[in-house]
PDB file of N, CA and C in Angstrom:
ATOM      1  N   UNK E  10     139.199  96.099 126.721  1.00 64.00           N
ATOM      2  CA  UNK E  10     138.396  96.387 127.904  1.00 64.00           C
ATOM      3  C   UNK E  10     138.554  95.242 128.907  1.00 64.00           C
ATOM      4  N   UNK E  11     138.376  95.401 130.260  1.00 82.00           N
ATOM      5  CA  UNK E  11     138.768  94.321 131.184  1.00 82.00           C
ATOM      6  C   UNK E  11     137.552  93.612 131.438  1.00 82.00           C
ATOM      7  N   UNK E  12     137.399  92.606 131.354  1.00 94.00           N
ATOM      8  CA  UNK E  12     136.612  91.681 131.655  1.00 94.00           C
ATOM      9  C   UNK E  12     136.011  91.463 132.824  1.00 94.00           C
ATOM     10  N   UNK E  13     134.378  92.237 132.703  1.00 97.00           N
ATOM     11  CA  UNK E  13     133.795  91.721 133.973  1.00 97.00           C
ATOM     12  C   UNK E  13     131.913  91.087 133.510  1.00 97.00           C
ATOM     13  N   UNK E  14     131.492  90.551 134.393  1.00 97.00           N
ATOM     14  CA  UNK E  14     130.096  90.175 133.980  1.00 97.00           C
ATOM     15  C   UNK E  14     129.546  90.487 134.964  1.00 97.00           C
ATOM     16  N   UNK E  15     127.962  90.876 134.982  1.00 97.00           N
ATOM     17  CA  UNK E  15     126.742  91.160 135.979  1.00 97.00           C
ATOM     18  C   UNK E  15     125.489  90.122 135.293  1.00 97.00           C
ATOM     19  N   UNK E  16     125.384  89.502 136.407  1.00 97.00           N
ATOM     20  CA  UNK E  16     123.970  88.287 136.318  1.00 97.00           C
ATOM     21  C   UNK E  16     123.645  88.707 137.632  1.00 97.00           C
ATOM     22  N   UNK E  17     122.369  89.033 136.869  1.00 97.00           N
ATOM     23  CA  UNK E  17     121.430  89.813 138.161  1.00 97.00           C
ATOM     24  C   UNK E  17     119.815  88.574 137.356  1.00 97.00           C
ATOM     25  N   UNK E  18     119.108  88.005 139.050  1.00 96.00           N
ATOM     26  CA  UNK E  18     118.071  87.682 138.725  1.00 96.00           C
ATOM     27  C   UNK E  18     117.140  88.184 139.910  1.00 96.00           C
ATOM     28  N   UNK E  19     116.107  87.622 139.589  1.00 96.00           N
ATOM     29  CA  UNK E  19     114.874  88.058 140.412  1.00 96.00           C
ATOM     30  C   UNK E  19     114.341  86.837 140.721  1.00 96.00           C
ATOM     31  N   UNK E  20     114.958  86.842 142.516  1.00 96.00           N
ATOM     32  CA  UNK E  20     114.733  85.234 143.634  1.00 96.00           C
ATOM     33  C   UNK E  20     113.342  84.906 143.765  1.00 96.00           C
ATOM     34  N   UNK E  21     112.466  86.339 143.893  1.00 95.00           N
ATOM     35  CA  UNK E  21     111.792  86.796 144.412  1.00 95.00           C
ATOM     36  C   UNK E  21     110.820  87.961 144.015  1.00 95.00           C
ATOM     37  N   UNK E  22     109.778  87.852 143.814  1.00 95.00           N
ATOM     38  CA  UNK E  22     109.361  89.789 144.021  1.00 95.00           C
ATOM     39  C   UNK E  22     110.068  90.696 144.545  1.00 95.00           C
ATOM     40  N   UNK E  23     110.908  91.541 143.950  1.00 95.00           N
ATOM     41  CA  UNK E  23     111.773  92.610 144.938  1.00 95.00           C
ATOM     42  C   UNK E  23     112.677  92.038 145.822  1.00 95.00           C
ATOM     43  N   UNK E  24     113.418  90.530 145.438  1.00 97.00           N
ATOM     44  CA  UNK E  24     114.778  90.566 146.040  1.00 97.00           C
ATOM     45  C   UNK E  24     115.278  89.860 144.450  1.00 97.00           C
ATOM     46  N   UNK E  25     116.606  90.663 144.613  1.00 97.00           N
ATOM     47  CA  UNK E  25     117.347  90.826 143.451  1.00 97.00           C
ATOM     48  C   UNK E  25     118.360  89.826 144.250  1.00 97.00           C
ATOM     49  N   UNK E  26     119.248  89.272 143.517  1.00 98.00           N
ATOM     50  CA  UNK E  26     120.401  88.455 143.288  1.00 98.00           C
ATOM     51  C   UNK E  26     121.406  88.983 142.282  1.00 98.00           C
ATOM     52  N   UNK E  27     122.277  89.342 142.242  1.00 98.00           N
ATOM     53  CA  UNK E  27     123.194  89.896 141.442  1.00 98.00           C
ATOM     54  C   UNK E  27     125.009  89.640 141.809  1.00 98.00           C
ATOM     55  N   UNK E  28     125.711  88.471 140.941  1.00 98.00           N
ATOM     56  CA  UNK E  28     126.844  87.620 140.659  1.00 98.00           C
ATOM     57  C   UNK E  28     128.074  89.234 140.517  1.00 98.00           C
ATOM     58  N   UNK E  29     128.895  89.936 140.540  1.00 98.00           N
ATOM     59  CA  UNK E  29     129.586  90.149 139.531  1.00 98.00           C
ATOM     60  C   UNK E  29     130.785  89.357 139.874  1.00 98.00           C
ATOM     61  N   UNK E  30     131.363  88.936 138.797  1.00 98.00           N
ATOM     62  CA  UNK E  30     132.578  88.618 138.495  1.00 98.00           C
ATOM     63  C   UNK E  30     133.633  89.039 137.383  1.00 98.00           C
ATOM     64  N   UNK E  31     135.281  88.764 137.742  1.00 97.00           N
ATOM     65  CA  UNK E  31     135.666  89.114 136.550  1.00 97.00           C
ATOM     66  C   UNK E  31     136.820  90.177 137.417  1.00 97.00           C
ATOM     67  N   UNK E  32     136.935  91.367 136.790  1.00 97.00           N
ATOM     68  CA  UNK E  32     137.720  92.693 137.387  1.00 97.00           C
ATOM     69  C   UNK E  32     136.850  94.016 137.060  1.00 97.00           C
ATOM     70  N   UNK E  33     136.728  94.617 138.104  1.00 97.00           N
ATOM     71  CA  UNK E  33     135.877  95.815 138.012  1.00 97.00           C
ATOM     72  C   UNK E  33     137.573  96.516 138.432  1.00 97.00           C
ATOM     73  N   UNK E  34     137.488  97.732 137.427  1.00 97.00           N
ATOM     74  CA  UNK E  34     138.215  99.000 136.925  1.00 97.00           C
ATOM     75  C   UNK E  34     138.073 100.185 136.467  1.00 97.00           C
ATOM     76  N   UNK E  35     138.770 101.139 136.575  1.00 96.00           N
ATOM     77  CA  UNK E  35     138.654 102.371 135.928  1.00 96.00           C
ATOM     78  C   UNK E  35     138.080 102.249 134.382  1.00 96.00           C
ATOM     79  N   UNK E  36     138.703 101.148 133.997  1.00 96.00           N
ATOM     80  CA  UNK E  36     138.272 101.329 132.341  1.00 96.00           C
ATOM     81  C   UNK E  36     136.328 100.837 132.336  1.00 96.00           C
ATOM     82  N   UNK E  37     135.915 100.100 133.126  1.00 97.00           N
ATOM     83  CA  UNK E  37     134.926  99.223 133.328  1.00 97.00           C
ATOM     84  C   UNK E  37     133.898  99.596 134.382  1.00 97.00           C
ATOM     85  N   UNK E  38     134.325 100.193 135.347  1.00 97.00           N
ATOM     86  CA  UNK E  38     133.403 100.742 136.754  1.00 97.00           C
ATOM     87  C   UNK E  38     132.027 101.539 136.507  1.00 97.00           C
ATOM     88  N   UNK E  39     132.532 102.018 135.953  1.00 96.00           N
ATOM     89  CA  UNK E  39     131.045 103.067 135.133  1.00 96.00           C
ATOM     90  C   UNK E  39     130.004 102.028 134.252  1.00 96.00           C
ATOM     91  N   UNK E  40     130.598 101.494 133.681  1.00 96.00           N
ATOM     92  CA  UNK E  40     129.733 100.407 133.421  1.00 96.00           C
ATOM     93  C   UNK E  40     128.896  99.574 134.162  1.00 96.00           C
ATOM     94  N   UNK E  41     129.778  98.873 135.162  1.00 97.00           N
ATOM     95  CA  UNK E  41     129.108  98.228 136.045  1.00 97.00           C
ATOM     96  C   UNK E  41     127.711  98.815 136.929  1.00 97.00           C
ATOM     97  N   UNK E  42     128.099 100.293 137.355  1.00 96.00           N
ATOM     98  CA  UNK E  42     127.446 100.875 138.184  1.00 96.00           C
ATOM     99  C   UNK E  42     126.076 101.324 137.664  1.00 96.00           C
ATOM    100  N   UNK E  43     126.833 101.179 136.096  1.00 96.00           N
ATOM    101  CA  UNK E  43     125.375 101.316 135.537  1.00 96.00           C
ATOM    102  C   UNK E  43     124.357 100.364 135.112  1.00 96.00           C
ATOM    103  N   UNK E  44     124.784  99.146 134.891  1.00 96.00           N
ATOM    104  CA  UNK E  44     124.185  97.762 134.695  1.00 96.00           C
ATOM    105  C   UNK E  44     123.414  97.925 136.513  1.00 96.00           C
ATOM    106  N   UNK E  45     123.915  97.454 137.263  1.00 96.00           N
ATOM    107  CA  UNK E  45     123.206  97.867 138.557  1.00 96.00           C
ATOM    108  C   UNK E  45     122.371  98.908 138.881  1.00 96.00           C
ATOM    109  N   UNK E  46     122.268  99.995 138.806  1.00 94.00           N
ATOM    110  CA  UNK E  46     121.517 100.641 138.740  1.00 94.00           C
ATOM    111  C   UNK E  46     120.061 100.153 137.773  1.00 94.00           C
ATOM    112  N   UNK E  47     120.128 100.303 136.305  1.00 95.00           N
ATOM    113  CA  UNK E  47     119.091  99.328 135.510  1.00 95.00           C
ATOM    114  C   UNK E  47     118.638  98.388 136.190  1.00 95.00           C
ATOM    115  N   UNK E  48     119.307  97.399 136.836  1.00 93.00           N
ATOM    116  CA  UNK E  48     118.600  95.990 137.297  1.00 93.00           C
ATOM    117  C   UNK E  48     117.851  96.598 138.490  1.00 93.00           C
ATOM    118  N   UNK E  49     118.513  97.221 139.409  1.00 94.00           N
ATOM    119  CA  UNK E  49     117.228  97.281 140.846  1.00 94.00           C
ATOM    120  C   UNK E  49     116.286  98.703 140.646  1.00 94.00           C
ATOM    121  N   UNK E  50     114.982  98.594 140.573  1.00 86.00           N
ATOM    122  CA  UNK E  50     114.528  99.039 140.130  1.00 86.00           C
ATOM    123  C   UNK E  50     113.827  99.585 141.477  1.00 86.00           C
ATOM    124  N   UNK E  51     112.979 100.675 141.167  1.00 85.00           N
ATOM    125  CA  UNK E  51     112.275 100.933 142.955  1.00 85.00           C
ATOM    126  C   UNK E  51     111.495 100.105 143.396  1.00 85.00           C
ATOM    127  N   UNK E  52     111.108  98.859 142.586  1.00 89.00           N
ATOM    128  CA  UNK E  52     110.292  97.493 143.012  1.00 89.00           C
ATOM    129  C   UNK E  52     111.266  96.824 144.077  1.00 89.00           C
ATOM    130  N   UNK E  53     112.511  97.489 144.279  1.00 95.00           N
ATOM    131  CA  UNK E  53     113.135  96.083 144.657  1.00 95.00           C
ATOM    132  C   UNK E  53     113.061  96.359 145.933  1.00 95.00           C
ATOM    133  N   UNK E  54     112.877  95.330 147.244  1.00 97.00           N
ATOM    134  CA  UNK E  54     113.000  95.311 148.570  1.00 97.00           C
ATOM    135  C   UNK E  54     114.160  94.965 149.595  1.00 97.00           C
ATOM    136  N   UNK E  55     115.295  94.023 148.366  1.00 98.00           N
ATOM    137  CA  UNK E  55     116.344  93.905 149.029  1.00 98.00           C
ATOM    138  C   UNK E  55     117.510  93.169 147.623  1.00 98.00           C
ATOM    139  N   UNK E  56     118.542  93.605 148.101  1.00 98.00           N
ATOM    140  CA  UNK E  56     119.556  93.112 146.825  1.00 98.00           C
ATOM    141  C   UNK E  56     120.414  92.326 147.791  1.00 98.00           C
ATOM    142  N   UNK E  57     120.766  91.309 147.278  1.00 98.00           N
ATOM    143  CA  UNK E  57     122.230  90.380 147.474  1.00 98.00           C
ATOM    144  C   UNK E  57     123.116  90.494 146.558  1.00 98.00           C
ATOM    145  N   UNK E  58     124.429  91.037 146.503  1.00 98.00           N
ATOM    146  CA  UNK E  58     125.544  91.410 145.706  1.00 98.00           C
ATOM    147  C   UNK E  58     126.525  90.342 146.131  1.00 98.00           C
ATOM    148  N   UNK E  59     126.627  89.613 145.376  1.00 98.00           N
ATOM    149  CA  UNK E  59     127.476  88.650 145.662  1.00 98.00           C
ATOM    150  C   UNK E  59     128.991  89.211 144.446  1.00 98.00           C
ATOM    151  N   UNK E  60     129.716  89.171 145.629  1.00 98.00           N
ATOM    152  CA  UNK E  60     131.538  89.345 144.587  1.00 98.00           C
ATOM    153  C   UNK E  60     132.111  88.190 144.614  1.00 98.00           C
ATOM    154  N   UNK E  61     132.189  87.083 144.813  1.00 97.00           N
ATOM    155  CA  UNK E  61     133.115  86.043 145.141  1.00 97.00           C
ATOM    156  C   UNK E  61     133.384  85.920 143.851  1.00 97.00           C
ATOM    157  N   UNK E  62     132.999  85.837 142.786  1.00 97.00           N
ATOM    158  CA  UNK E  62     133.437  85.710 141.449  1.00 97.00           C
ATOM    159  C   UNK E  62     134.868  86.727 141.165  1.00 97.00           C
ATOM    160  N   UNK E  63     134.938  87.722 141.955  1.00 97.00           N
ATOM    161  CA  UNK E  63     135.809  89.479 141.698  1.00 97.00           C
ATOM    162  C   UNK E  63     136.924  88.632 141.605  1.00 97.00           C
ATOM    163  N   UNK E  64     137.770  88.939 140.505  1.00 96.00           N
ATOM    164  CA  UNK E  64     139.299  88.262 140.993  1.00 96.00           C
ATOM    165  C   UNK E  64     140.306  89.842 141.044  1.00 96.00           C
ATOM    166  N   UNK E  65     139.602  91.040 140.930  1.00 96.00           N
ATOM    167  CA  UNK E  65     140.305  92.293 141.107  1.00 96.00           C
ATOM    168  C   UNK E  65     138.874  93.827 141.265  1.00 96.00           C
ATOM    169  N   UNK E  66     139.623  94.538 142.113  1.00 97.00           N
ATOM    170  CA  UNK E  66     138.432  95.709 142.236  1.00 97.00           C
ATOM    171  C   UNK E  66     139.275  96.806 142.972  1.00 97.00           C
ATOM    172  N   UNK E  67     139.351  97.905 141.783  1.00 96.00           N
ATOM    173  CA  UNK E  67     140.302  99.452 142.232  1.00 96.00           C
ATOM    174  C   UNK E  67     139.365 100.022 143.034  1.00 96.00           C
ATOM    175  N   UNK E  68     139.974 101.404 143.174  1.00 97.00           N
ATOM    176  CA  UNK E  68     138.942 102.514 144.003  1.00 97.00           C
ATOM    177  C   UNK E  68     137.950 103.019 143.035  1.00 97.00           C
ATOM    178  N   UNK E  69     137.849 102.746 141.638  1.00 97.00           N
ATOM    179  CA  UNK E  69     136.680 103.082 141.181  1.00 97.00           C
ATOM    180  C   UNK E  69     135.579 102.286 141.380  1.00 97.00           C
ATOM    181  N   UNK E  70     135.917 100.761 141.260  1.00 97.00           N
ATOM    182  CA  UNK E  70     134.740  99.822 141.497  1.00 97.00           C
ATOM    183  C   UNK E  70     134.535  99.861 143.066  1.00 97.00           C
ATOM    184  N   UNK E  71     135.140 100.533 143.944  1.00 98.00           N
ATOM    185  CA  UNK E  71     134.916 100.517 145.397  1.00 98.00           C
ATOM    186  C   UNK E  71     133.840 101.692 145.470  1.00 98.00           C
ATOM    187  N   UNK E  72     134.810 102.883 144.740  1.00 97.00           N
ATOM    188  CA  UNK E  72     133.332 104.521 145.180  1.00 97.00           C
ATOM    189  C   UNK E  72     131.724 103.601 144.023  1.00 97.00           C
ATOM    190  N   UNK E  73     131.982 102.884 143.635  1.00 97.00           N
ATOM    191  CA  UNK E  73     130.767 102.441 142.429  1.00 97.00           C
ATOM    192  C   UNK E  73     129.648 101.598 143.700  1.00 97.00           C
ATOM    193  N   UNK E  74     130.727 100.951 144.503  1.00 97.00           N
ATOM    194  CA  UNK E  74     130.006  99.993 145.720  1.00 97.00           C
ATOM    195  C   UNK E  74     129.044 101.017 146.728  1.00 97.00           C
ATOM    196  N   UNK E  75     130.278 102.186 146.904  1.00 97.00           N
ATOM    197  CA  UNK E  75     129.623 102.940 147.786  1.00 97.00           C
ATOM    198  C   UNK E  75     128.342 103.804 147.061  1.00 97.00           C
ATOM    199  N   UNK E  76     128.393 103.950 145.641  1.00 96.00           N
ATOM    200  CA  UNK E  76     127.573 104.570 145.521  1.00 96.00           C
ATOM    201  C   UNK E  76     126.331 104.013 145.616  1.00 96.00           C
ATOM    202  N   UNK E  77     126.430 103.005 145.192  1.00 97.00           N
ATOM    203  CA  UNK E  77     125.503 101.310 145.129  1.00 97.00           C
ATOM    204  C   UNK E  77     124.511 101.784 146.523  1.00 97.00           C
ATOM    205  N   UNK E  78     125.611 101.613 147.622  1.00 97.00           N
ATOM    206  CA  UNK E  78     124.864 101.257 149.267  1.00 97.00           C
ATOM    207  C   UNK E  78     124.122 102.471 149.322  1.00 97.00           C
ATOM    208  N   UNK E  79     124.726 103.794 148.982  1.00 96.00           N
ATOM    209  CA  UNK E  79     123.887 105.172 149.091  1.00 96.00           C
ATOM    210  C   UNK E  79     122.959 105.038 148.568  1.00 96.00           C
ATOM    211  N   UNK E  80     122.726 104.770 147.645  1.00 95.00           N
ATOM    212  CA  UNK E  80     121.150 104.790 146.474  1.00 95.00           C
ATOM    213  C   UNK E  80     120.497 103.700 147.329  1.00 95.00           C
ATOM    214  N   UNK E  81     121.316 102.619 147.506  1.00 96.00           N
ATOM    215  CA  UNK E  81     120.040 101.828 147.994  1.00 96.00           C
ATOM    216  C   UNK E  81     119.208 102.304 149.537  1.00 96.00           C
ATOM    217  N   UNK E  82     120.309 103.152 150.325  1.00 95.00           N
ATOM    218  CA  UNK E  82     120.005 103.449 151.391  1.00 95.00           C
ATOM    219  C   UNK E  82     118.661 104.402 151.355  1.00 95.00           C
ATOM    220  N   UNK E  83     118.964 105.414 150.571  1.00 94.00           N
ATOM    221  CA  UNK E  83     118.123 106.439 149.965  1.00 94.00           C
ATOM    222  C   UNK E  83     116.363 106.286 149.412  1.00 94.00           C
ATOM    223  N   UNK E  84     116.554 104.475 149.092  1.00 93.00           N
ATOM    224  CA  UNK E  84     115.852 104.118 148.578  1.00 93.00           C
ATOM    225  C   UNK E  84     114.928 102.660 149.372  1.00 93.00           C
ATOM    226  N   UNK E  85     115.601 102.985 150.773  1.00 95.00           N
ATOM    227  CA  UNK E  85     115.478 102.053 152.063  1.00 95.00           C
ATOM    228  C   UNK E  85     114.899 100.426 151.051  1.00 95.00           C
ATOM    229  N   UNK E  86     115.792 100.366 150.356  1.00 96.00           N
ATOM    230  CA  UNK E  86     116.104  98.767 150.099  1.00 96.00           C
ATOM    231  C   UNK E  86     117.404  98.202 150.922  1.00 96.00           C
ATOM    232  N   UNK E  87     117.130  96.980 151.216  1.00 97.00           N
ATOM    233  CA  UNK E  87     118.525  96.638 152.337  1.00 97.00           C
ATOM    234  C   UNK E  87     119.520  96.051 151.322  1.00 97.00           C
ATOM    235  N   UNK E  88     120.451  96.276 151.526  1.00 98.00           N
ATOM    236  CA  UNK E  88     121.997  95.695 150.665  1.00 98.00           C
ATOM    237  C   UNK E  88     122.587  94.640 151.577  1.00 98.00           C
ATOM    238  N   UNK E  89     123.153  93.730 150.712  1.00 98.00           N
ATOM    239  CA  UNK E  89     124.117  92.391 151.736  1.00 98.00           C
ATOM    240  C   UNK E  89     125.168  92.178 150.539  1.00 98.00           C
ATOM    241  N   UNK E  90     125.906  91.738 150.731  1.00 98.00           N
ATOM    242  CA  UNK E  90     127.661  91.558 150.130  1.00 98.00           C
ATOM    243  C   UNK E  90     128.016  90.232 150.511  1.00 98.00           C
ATOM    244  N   UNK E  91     128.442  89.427 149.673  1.00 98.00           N
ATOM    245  CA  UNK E  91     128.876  88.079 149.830  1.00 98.00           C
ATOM    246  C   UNK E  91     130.220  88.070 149.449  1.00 98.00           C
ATOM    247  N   UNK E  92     130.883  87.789 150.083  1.00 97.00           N
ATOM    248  CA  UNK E  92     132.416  87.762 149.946  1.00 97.00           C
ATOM    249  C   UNK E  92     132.922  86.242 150.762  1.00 97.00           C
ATOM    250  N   UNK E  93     133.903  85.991 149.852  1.00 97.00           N
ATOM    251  CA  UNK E  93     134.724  84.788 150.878  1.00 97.00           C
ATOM    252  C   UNK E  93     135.590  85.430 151.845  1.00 97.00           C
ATOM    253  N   UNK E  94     135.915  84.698 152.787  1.00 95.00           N
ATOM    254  CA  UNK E  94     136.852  85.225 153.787  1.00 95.00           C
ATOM    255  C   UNK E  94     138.213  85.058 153.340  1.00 95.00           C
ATOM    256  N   UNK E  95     138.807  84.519 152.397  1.00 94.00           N
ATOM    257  CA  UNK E  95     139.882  85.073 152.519  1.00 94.00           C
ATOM    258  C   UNK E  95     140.285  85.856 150.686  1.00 94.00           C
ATOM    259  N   UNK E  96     139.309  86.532 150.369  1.00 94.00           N
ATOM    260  CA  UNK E  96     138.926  87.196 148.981  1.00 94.00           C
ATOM    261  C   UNK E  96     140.239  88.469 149.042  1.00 94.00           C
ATOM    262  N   UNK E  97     141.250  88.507 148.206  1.00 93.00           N
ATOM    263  CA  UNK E  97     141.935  90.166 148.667  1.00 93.00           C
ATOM    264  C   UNK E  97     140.532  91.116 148.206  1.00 93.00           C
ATOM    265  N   UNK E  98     139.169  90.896 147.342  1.00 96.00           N
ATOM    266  CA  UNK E  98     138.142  91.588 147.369  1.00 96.00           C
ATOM    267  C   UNK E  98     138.009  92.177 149.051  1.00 96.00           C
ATOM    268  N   UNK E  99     137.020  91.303 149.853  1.00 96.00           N
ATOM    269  CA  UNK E  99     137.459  91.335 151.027  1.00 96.00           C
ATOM    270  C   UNK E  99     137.621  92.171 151.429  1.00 96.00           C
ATOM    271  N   UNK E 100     139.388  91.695 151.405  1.00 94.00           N
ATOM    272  CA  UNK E 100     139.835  92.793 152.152  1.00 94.00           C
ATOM    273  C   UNK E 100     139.931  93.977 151.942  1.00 94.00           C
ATOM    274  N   UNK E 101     139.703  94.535 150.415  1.00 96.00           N
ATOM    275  CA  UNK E 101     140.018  96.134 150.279  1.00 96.00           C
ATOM    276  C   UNK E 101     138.383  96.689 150.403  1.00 96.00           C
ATOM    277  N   UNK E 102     137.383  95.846 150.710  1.00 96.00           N
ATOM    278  CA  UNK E 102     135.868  95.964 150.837  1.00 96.00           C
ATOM    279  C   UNK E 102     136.318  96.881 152.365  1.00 96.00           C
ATOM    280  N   UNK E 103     136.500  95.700 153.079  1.00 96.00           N
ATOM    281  CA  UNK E 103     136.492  95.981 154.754  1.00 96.00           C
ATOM    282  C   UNK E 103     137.331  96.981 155.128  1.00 96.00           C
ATOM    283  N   UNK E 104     138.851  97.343 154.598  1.00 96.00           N
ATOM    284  CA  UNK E 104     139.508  98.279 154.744  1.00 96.00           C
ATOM    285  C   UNK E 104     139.062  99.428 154.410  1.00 96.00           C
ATOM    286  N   UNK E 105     138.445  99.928 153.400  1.00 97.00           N
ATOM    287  CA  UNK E 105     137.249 101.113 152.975  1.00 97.00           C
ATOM    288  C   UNK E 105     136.698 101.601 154.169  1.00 97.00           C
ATOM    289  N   UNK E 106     136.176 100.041 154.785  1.00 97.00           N
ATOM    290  CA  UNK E 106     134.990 100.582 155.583  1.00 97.00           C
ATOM    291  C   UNK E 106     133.471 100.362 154.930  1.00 97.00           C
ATOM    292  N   UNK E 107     133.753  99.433 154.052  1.00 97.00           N
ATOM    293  CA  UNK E 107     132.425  99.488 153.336  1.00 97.00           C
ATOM    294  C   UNK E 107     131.523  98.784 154.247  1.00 97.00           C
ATOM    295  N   UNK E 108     132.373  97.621 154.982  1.00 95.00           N
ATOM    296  CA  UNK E 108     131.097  96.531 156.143  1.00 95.00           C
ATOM    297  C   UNK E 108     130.673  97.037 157.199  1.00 95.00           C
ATOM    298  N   UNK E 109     131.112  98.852 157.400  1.00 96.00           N
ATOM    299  CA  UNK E 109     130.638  99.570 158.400  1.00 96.00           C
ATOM    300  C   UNK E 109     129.032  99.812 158.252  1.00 96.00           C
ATOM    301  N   UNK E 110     128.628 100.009 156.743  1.00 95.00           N
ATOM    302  CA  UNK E 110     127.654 100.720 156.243  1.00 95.00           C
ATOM    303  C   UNK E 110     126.335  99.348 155.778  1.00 95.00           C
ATOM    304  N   UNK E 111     127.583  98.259 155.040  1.00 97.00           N
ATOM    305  CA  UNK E 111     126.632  97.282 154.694  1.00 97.00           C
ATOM    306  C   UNK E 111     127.058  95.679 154.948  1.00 97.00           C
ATOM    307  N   UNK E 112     126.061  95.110 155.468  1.00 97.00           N
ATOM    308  CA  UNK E 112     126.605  93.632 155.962  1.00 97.00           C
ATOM    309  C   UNK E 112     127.550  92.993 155.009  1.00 97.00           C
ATOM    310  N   UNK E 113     128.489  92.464 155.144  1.00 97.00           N
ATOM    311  CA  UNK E 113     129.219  91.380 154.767  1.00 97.00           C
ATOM    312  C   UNK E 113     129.030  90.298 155.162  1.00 97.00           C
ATOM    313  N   UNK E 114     128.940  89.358 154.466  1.00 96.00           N
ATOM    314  CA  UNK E 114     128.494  88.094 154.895  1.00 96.00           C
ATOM    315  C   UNK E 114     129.505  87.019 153.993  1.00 96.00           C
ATOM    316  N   UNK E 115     130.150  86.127 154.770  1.00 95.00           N
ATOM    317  CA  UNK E 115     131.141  85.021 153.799  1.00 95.00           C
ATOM    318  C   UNK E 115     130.131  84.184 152.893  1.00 95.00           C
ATOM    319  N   UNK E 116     130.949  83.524 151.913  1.00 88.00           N
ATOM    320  CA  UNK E 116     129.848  82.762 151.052  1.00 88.00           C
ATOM    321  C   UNK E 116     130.731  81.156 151.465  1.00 88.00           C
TER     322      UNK E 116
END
């Protein structure tokens, strides 16, 4: 199985912090999406998803992102994305179109 980790804490009452690192994949994505899901709970008021740890992420861990921003949207908690600027994460984030929907912010 490909190696990824989720450290998710609680900064705050209802703001979540959540690390992943590692490679999110087809073999692994479903996983992830589901560890996330468990951690933000409808208590939560805002999540920080930090990827800078990502050293790889297919189109499954990308539709897993998008599904991420939908639920949270749905669930009017605000989403933010920490990425380095020059992450190839990044770039296949922004090429999606994912920083259309949810802030990107460099770390």
């Amino acid at each position: 199985m490909t190696d990824v980790n989720v450290d998710a804490r609680e900064a705050e009452p209802g703001r979540w912090e959540i690390a992943v690192a590692g490679e999110v994949d087809l073999e692994n994505a479903g996983a992830v999406e589901q560890r996330l899901q468990d951690v933000i709970t409808n208590r939560a008021r805002s999540v920080v998803l930090d990827l800078g740890g990502l050293t790889y992420l297919d189109s499954a861990g990308l539709r897993a992102l998008f599904t991420l921003a939908n639920r949270l949207e749905l669930l009017q908690v605000g989403l933010e994305i920490v990425l380095p600027a020059d992450s190839p994460v990044r770039k296949a984030v922004m090429l999606v179109g994912l920083g259309e929907i949810v802030p990107i912010r460099e770390s």
